């Protein structure tokens, strides 16, 4: 985030709210794509782009999002060598995407040699909000902007499993303790002390509570509020469900080295079954019909924007 001093020294334009970026749908530059094997991936890509464009035209005619420019771009990572902007959506392949960006930027020779901690806590990559206003606009207009998304319910269950079903020195004491205290009647002293053992139903009660005891978190925040897809014109929309082929096609589009492929490995808890539709079904069974509906409503925009089928 920009410091208060930097913000004050910026042009007054940077403090305006409701700044709208052009929504023109630019054709992808496919000059660097080799061979015809990407035909289906490219076709799917064009459909996603058109679908989102059409949705945003309809949506924005009814409701305007009023958001500060610096906040709009606060989740976007910058890779200047290949002119890439990547908006981080947690639990949709973001750890491996950051590894790839580090390799593209010359910070590592291989994505496979970069640890989880180095990816998330190493501060190797710059975010778009660290640039001045001119730097932000130049990159938004000139760079290839990518977003990778995932079925909202799968992403939610994946986040819950990762943060609450494994030891975690941040999510258990910060979120777990508050959730158990508010939503578990007669919680025992150990649970209140450690915050471990949060149940999925309790987590959903927290998520749906307009008076949450702790705030939101990027791992389960809506994509519409992380990346603002109706205000920022993303050139490439990848999906977790077709992650590998989408990612490798994107790498061709931006002229990445031929030897660089998107990593296949699971970043953490590699022995766990990957969260899929059947796993999600088991978790949703723990909720009442009303809770399931309200959870869907919570992610309604994400379902609509990216054309996901309701569970």
Tab-separated table of C-alpha atoms in Angstrom:
chain	number	residue	atom	x	y	z
A	1	UNK	CA	0.000	0.000	0.000
A	2	UNK	CA	1.146	3.572	-0.632
A	3	UNK	CA	2.164	5.461	2.512
A	4	UNK	CA	0.069	8.446	3.612
A	5	UNK	CA	2.894	10.755	2.508
A	6	UNK	CA	2.980	9.215	-0.962
A	7	UNK	CA	-0.786	9.460	-1.270
A	8	UNK	CA	-0.723	13.144	-0.317
A	9	UNK	CA	2.036	13.870	-2.868
A	10	UNK	CA	0.089	12.200	-5.682
A	11	UNK	CA	-2.072	14.113	-8.097
A	12	UNK	CA	-5.555	14.792	-6.647
A	13	UNK	CA	-6.808	12.364	-9.311
A	14	UNK	CA	-5.407	9.475	-7.288
A	15	UNK	CA	-7.743	10.264	-4.425
A	16	UNK	CA	-10.880	10.365	-6.542
A	17	UNK	CA	-13.389	7.611	-6.049
A	18	UNK	CA	-15.315	5.955	-8.847
A	19	UNK	CA	-12.556	6.138	-11.457
A	20	UNK	CA	-13.550	3.922	-14.361
A	21	UNK	CA	-11.108	2.126	-16.586
A	22	UNK	CA	-11.934	1.461	-20.251
A	23	UNK	CA	-13.907	-1.736	-20.822
A	24	UNK	CA	-12.955	-2.175	-24.488
A	25	UNK	CA	-12.315	-5.828	-25.302
A	26	UNK	CA	-8.910	-5.863	-26.992
A	27	UNK	CA	-7.945	-8.887	-29.115
A	28	UNK	CA	-5.233	-11.054	-27.602
A	29	UNK	CA	-1.842	-10.814	-29.281
A	30	UNK	CA	-1.262	-14.369	-30.519
A	31	UNK	CA	1.908	-13.667	-32.504
A	32	UNK	CA	4.057	-15.775	-30.149
A	33	UNK	CA	1.784	-18.839	-30.037
A	34	UNK	CA	3.294	-21.864	-31.760
A	35	UNK	CA	1.351	-24.709	-33.383
A	36	UNK	CA	-2.336	-25.481	-33.668
A	37	UNK	CA	-2.742	-27.463	-30.453
A	38	UNK	CA	-4.088	-24.413	-28.590
A	39	UNK	CA	-7.196	-24.045	-30.754
A	40	UNK	CA	-9.673	-25.356	-28.147
A	41	UNK	CA	-8.040	-23.430	-25.307
A	42	UNK	CA	-8.126	-20.253	-27.367
A	43	UNK	CA	-11.798	-20.797	-28.257
A	44	UNK	CA	-12.707	-21.275	-24.582
A	45	UNK	CA	-10.741	-18.143	-23.745
A	46	UNK	CA	-12.612	-15.988	-26.229
A	47	UNK	CA	-15.954	-17.267	-24.921
A	48	UNK	CA	-14.996	-16.437	-21.325
A	49	UNK	CA	-13.850	-12.948	-22.276
A	50	UNK	CA	-17.040	-12.222	-24.219
A	51	UNK	CA	-19.232	-13.673	-21.482
A	52	UNK	CA	-17.609	-11.498	-18.789
A	53	UNK	CA	-17.759	-8.439	-21.035
A	54	UNK	CA	-21.477	-8.928	-21.671
A	55	UNK	CA	-22.192	-9.573	-18.008
A	56	UNK	CA	-20.352	-6.425	-16.921
A	57	UNK	CA	-22.239	-4.252	-19.405
A	58	UNK	CA	-25.545	-5.438	-17.944
A	59	UNK	CA	-24.393	-5.378	-14.336
A	60	UNK	CA	-22.814	-1.929	-14.515
A	61	UNK	CA	-25.942	-0.457	-16.029
A	62	UNK	CA	-27.730	-1.297	-12.776
A	63	UNK	CA	-25.037	-0.730	-10.179
A	64	UNK	CA	-21.820	1.260	-10.209
A	65	UNK	CA	-18.917	0.141	-8.025
A	66	UNK	CA	-17.331	3.143	-6.292
A	67	UNK	CA	-13.810	2.123	-5.325
A	68	UNK	CA	-10.480	3.887	-4.851
A	69	UNK	CA	-8.030	3.166	-7.684
A	70	UNK	CA	-5.215	2.054	-5.353
A	71	UNK	CA	-7.538	-0.475	-3.694
A	72	UNK	CA	-8.691	-1.727	-7.100
A	73	UNK	CA	-5.188	-2.901	-7.964
A	74	UNK	CA	-3.991	-3.992	-4.520
A	75	UNK	CA	-4.102	-7.741	-5.357
A	76	UNK	CA	-2.369	-7.429	-8.729
A	77	UNK	CA	1.233	-8.649	-9.114
A	78	UNK	CA	3.543	-7.109	-11.699
A	79	UNK	CA	6.114	-8.829	-13.905
A	80	UNK	CA	7.793	-6.132	-15.986
A	81	UNK	CA	10.045	-8.259	-18.218
A	82	UNK	CA	7.150	-9.955	-20.014
A	83	UNK	CA	4.650	-7.184	-19.268
A	84	UNK	CA	2.309	-9.330	-17.172
A	85	UNK	CA	-0.241	-8.336	-14.528
A	86	UNK	CA	-1.660	-11.207	-12.470
A	87	UNK	CA	-4.500	-10.749	-10.003
A	88	UNK	CA	-4.107	-13.126	-7.080
A	89	UNK	CA	-7.101	-15.326	-6.276
A	90	UNK	CA	-6.131	-17.572	-3.336
A	91	UNK	CA	-6.994	-21.285	-3.677
A	92	UNK	CA	-7.005	-21.022	-7.481
A	93	UNK	CA	-3.370	-21.877	-8.185
A	94	UNK	CA	-1.934	-18.592	-6.896
A	95	UNK	CA	1.140	-20.082	-5.160
A	96	UNK	CA	2.348	-21.707	-8.350
A	97	UNK	CA	1.516	-18.590	-10.329
A	98	UNK	CA	3.755	-16.549	-8.038
A	99	UNK	CA	6.508	-19.107	-8.603
A	100	UNK	CA	6.093	-18.700	-12.347
A	101	UNK	CA	6.222	-14.903	-12.052
A	102	UNK	CA	9.452	-15.185	-10.071
A	103	UNK	CA	10.999	-17.318	-12.834
A	104	UNK	CA	9.772	-14.921	-15.540
A	105	UNK	CA	11.319	-12.057	-13.579
A	106	UNK	CA	14.696	-13.804	-13.343
A	107	UNK	CA	14.451	-14.279	-9.581
A	108	UNK	CA	14.642	-18.086	-9.793
A	109	UNK	CA	15.777	-20.618	-12.387
A	110	UNK	CA	12.941	-23.080	-11.768
A	111	UNK	CA	9.477	-22.914	-10.216
A	112	UNK	CA	10.134	-26.242	-8.490
A	113	UNK	CA	12.927	-24.873	-6.294
A	114	UNK	CA	10.873	-22.149	-4.591
A	115	UNK	CA	9.460	-22.897	-1.124
A	116	UNK	CA	5.967	-21.985	0.077
A	117	UNK	CA	7.380	-19.452	2.558
A	118	UNK	CA	9.557	-17.854	-0.101
A	119	UNK	CA	6.523	-17.466	-2.356
A	120	UNK	CA	4.251	-15.879	0.226
A	121	UNK	CA	6.588	-14.117	2.641
A	122	UNK	CA	9.691	-13.409	0.543
A	123	UNK	CA	8.506	-10.031	-0.828
A	124	UNK	CA	10.172	-10.773	-4.166
A	125	UNK	CA	7.310	-9.562	-6.358
A	126	UNK	CA	5.916	-6.040	-6.637
A	127	UNK	CA	2.228	-5.248	-6.542
A	128	UNK	CA	0.627	-2.696	-8.789
A	129	UNK	CA	-0.408	-0.444	-5.901
A	130	UNK	CA	3.284	0.209	-5.110
A	131	UNK	CA	3.646	2.317	-8.284
A	132	UNK	CA	2.637	5.940	-8.718
A	133	UNK	CA	-0.534	6.823	-10.602
A	134	UNK	CA	1.214	7.060	-13.974
A	135	UNK	CA	2.917	3.704	-13.392
A	136	UNK	CA	-0.412	2.072	-12.533
A	137	UNK	CA	-2.214	3.437	-15.597
A	138	UNK	CA	0.657	2.661	-17.968
A	139	UNK	CA	0.751	-0.984	-16.869
A	140	UNK	CA	-3.023	-1.376	-16.896
A	141	UNK	CA	-3.114	-0.109	-20.475
A	142	UNK	CA	0.004	-1.813	-21.861
A	143	UNK	CA	0.449	-5.120	-20.006
A	144	UNK	CA	-1.388	-8.427	-20.445
A	145	UNK	CA	-3.750	-8.758	-17.478
A	146	UNK	CA	-4.614	-12.245	-16.234
A	147	UNK	CA	-7.004	-13.630	-13.655
A	148	UNK	CA	-7.439	-17.295	-12.698
A	149	UNK	CA	-10.663	-18.283	-10.947
A	150	UNK	CA	-12.266	-21.396	-9.462
A	151	UNK	CA	-15.744	-22.750	-8.749
A	152	UNK	CA	-16.711	-20.584	-5.728
A	153	UNK	CA	-17.870	-23.435	-3.486
A	154	UNK	CA	-14.784	-25.537	-4.255
A	155	UNK	CA	-12.573	-22.565	-3.486
A	156	UNK	CA	-14.411	-21.975	-0.186
A	157	UNK	CA	-14.148	-25.608	0.961
A	158	UNK	CA	-10.499	-25.731	-0.112
A	159	UNK	CA	-9.758	-22.651	2.002
A	160	UNK	CA	-11.550	-24.128	5.024
A	161	UNK	CA	-9.669	-27.430	4.775
A	162	UNK	CA	-6.328	-25.687	4.376
A	163	UNK	CA	-6.697	-23.165	7.193
A	164	UNK	CA	-8.767	-25.037	9.777
A	165	UNK	CA	-8.158	-28.775	9.330
A	166	UNK	CA	-4.376	-28.488	9.618
A	167	UNK	CA	-2.221	-26.870	12.317
A	168	UNK	CA	-1.976	-23.150	11.617
A	169	UNK	CA	-0.294	-20.568	13.820
A	170	UNK	CA	-2.345	-17.675	12.415
A	171	UNK	CA	-5.831	-18.860	11.428
A	172	UNK	CA	-6.504	-20.931	14.564
A	173	UNK	CA	-5.691	-18.236	17.161
A	174	UNK	CA	-7.045	-15.310	15.129
A	175	UNK	CA	-10.103	-16.731	13.353
A	176	UNK	CA	-10.609	-20.060	15.120
A	177	UNK	CA	-10.844	-18.682	18.651
A	178	UNK	CA	-13.293	-15.957	17.636
A	179	UNK	CA	-15.456	-18.369	15.617
A	180	UNK	CA	-15.658	-20.981	18.386
A	181	UNK	CA	-16.385	-18.345	21.009
A	182	UNK	CA	-19.317	-16.879	19.084
A	183	UNK	CA	-20.846	-19.876	17.318
A	184	UNK	CA	-20.218	-22.892	19.578
A	185	UNK	CA	-22.472	-23.109	22.639
A	186	UNK	CA	-20.711	-24.533	25.708
A	187	UNK	CA	-17.298	-24.653	24.017
A	188	UNK	CA	-14.673	-26.278	26.210
A	189	UNK	CA	-11.705	-24.383	27.585
A	190	UNK	CA	-9.175	-26.059	25.286
A	191	UNK	CA	-11.071	-25.084	22.130
A	192	UNK	CA	-11.471	-21.508	23.331
A	193	UNK	CA	-7.777	-21.352	24.162
A	194	UNK	CA	-6.364	-22.771	20.922
A	195	UNK	CA	-9.046	-22.033	18.322
A	196	UNK	CA	-8.451	-25.468	16.805
A	197	UNK	CA	-11.197	-27.775	15.558
A	198	UNK	CA	-13.520	-25.252	13.903
A	199	UNK	CA	-16.393	-27.087	12.218
A	200	UNK	CA	-17.450	-26.214	8.672
A	201	UNK	CA	-20.929	-25.200	9.850
A	202	UNK	CA	-19.382	-22.780	12.371
A	203	UNK	CA	-17.149	-21.360	9.659
A	204	UNK	CA	-20.201	-20.757	7.437
A	205	UNK	CA	-22.026	-19.069	10.319
A	206	UNK	CA	-19.064	-16.685	10.600
A	207	UNK	CA	-18.967	-16.116	6.825
A	208	UNK	CA	-22.661	-15.204	6.661
A	209	UNK	CA	-22.683	-13.054	9.798
A	210	UNK	CA	-22.972	-9.334	9.042
A	211	UNK	CA	-21.431	-8.736	12.487
A	212	UNK	CA	-18.443	-11.070	12.138
A	213	UNK	CA	-16.225	-11.255	15.223
A	214	UNK	CA	-13.213	-11.012	12.884
A	215	UNK	CA	-13.001	-9.528	9.408
A	216	UNK	CA	-12.910	-11.126	5.983
A	217	UNK	CA	-9.863	-12.882	4.589
A	218	UNK	CA	-8.575	-13.036	1.020
A	219	UNK	CA	-8.811	-16.845	0.989
A	220	UNK	CA	-12.606	-16.711	1.039
A	221	UNK	CA	-13.295	-13.163	-0.167
A	222	UNK	CA	-15.332	-12.978	-3.379
A	223	UNK	CA	-13.309	-12.658	-6.591
A	224	UNK	CA	-15.518	-9.689	-7.470
A	225	UNK	CA	-14.000	-7.866	-4.456
A	226	UNK	CA	-10.431	-9.120	-4.917
A	227	UNK	CA	-9.904	-8.372	-8.605
A	228	UNK	CA	-12.836	-6.157	-9.686
A	229	UNK	CA	-13.366	-7.905	-13.052
A	230	UNK	CA	-15.987	-5.376	-14.153
A	231	UNK	CA	-13.690	-2.403	-13.614
A	232	UNK	CA	-10.376	-3.869	-14.767
A	233	UNK	CA	-10.443	-5.303	-18.261
A	234	UNK	CA	-8.675	-8.646	-17.880
A	235	UNK	CA	-7.219	-9.917	-21.130
A	236	UNK	CA	-7.029	-13.539	-20.006
A	237	UNK	CA	-9.466	-15.504	-17.820
A	238	UNK	CA	-8.070	-18.834	-16.701
A	239	UNK	CA	-9.939	-21.424	-14.661
A	240	UNK	CA	-8.617	-23.770	-11.994
A	241	UNK	CA	-10.581	-26.584	-13.604
A	242	UNK	CA	-8.393	-26.275	-16.738
A	243	UNK	CA	-5.439	-24.697	-14.953
A	244	UNK	CA	-2.509	-26.417	-16.613
A	245	UNK	CA	-3.549	-25.950	-20.236
A	246	UNK	CA	-4.824	-22.403	-19.628
A	247	UNK	CA	-1.620	-21.414	-17.848
A	248	UNK	CA	0.697	-22.894	-20.453
A	249	UNK	CA	-1.258	-21.202	-23.242
A	250	UNK	CA	-0.957	-17.896	-21.395
A	251	UNK	CA	2.810	-18.391	-21.026
A	252	UNK	CA	3.043	-18.783	-24.807
A	253	UNK	CA	0.999	-15.609	-25.327
A	254	UNK	CA	3.437	-13.512	-23.262
A	255	UNK	CA	6.589	-15.017	-24.769
A	256	UNK	CA	7.794	-16.997	-21.760
A	257	UNK	CA	10.858	-19.257	-22.237
A	258	UNK	CA	9.859	-22.483	-24.004
A	259	UNK	CA	11.157	-24.645	-21.145
A	260	UNK	CA	8.958	-22.917	-18.550
A	261	UNK	CA	5.807	-24.925	-17.851
A	262	UNK	CA	3.214	-24.302	-15.175
A	263	UNK	CA	4.003	-26.509	-12.130
A	264	UNK	CA	1.681	-29.453	-11.517
A	265	UNK	CA	2.465	-30.033	-7.853
A	266	UNK	CA	0.083	-29.284	-4.975
A	267	UNK	CA	1.617	-26.535	-2.890
A	268	UNK	CA	0.719	-27.804	0.598
A	269	UNK	CA	-0.861	-30.866	2.228
A	270	UNK	CA	0.049	-32.843	-0.870
A	271	UNK	CA	-1.212	-36.123	0.607
A	272	UNK	CA	-4.753	-34.741	0.997
A	273	UNK	CA	-7.334	-35.441	-1.667
A	274	UNK	CA	-7.723	-32.331	-3.820
A	275	UNK	CA	-10.964	-30.487	-3.197
A	276	UNK	CA	-13.409	-31.462	-5.949
A	277	UNK	CA	-17.172	-31.535	-6.497
A	278	UNK	CA	-17.644	-34.733	-4.466
A	279	UNK	CA	-15.605	-33.402	-1.531
A	280	UNK	CA	-17.662	-30.185	-1.629
A	281	UNK	CA	-20.887	-32.212	-1.581
A	282	UNK	CA	-19.833	-33.905	1.663
A	283	UNK	CA	-19.151	-30.564	3.353
A	284	UNK	CA	-22.391	-28.999	2.162
A	285	UNK	CA	-24.296	-31.859	3.790
A	286	UNK	CA	-23.329	-30.350	7.159
A	287	UNK	CA	-25.334	-27.218	6.365
A	288	UNK	CA	-29.054	-26.581	6.441
A	289	UNK	CA	-30.837	-25.873	3.159
A	290	UNK	CA	-31.059	-22.192	4.140
A	291	UNK	CA	-27.322	-22.014	4.908
A	292	UNK	CA	-26.495	-23.578	1.552
A	293	UNK	CA	-28.690	-21.044	-0.235
A	294	UNK	CA	-27.198	-18.106	1.669
A	295	UNK	CA	-23.667	-19.312	0.932
A	296	UNK	CA	-24.510	-19.488	-2.758
A	297	UNK	CA	-26.014	-15.992	-2.522
A	298	UNK	CA	-22.770	-14.764	-0.932
A	299	UNK	CA	-20.822	-15.859	-4.034
A	300	UNK	CA	-23.631	-15.075	-6.474
A	301	UNK	CA	-21.641	-12.527	-8.488
A	302	UNK	CA	-18.673	-14.890	-8.856
A	303	UNK	CA	-20.987	-17.609	-10.156
A	304	UNK	CA	-22.506	-15.204	-12.680
A	305	UNK	CA	-19.299	-13.467	-13.841
A	306	UNK	CA	-17.438	-16.646	-14.631
A	307	UNK	CA	-20.374	-18.770	-15.773
A	308	UNK	CA	-20.151	-21.432	-13.064
A	309	UNK	CA	-23.053	-23.826	-12.528
A	310	UNK	CA	-24.779	-23.505	-9.130
A	311	UNK	CA	-24.117	-26.545	-6.881
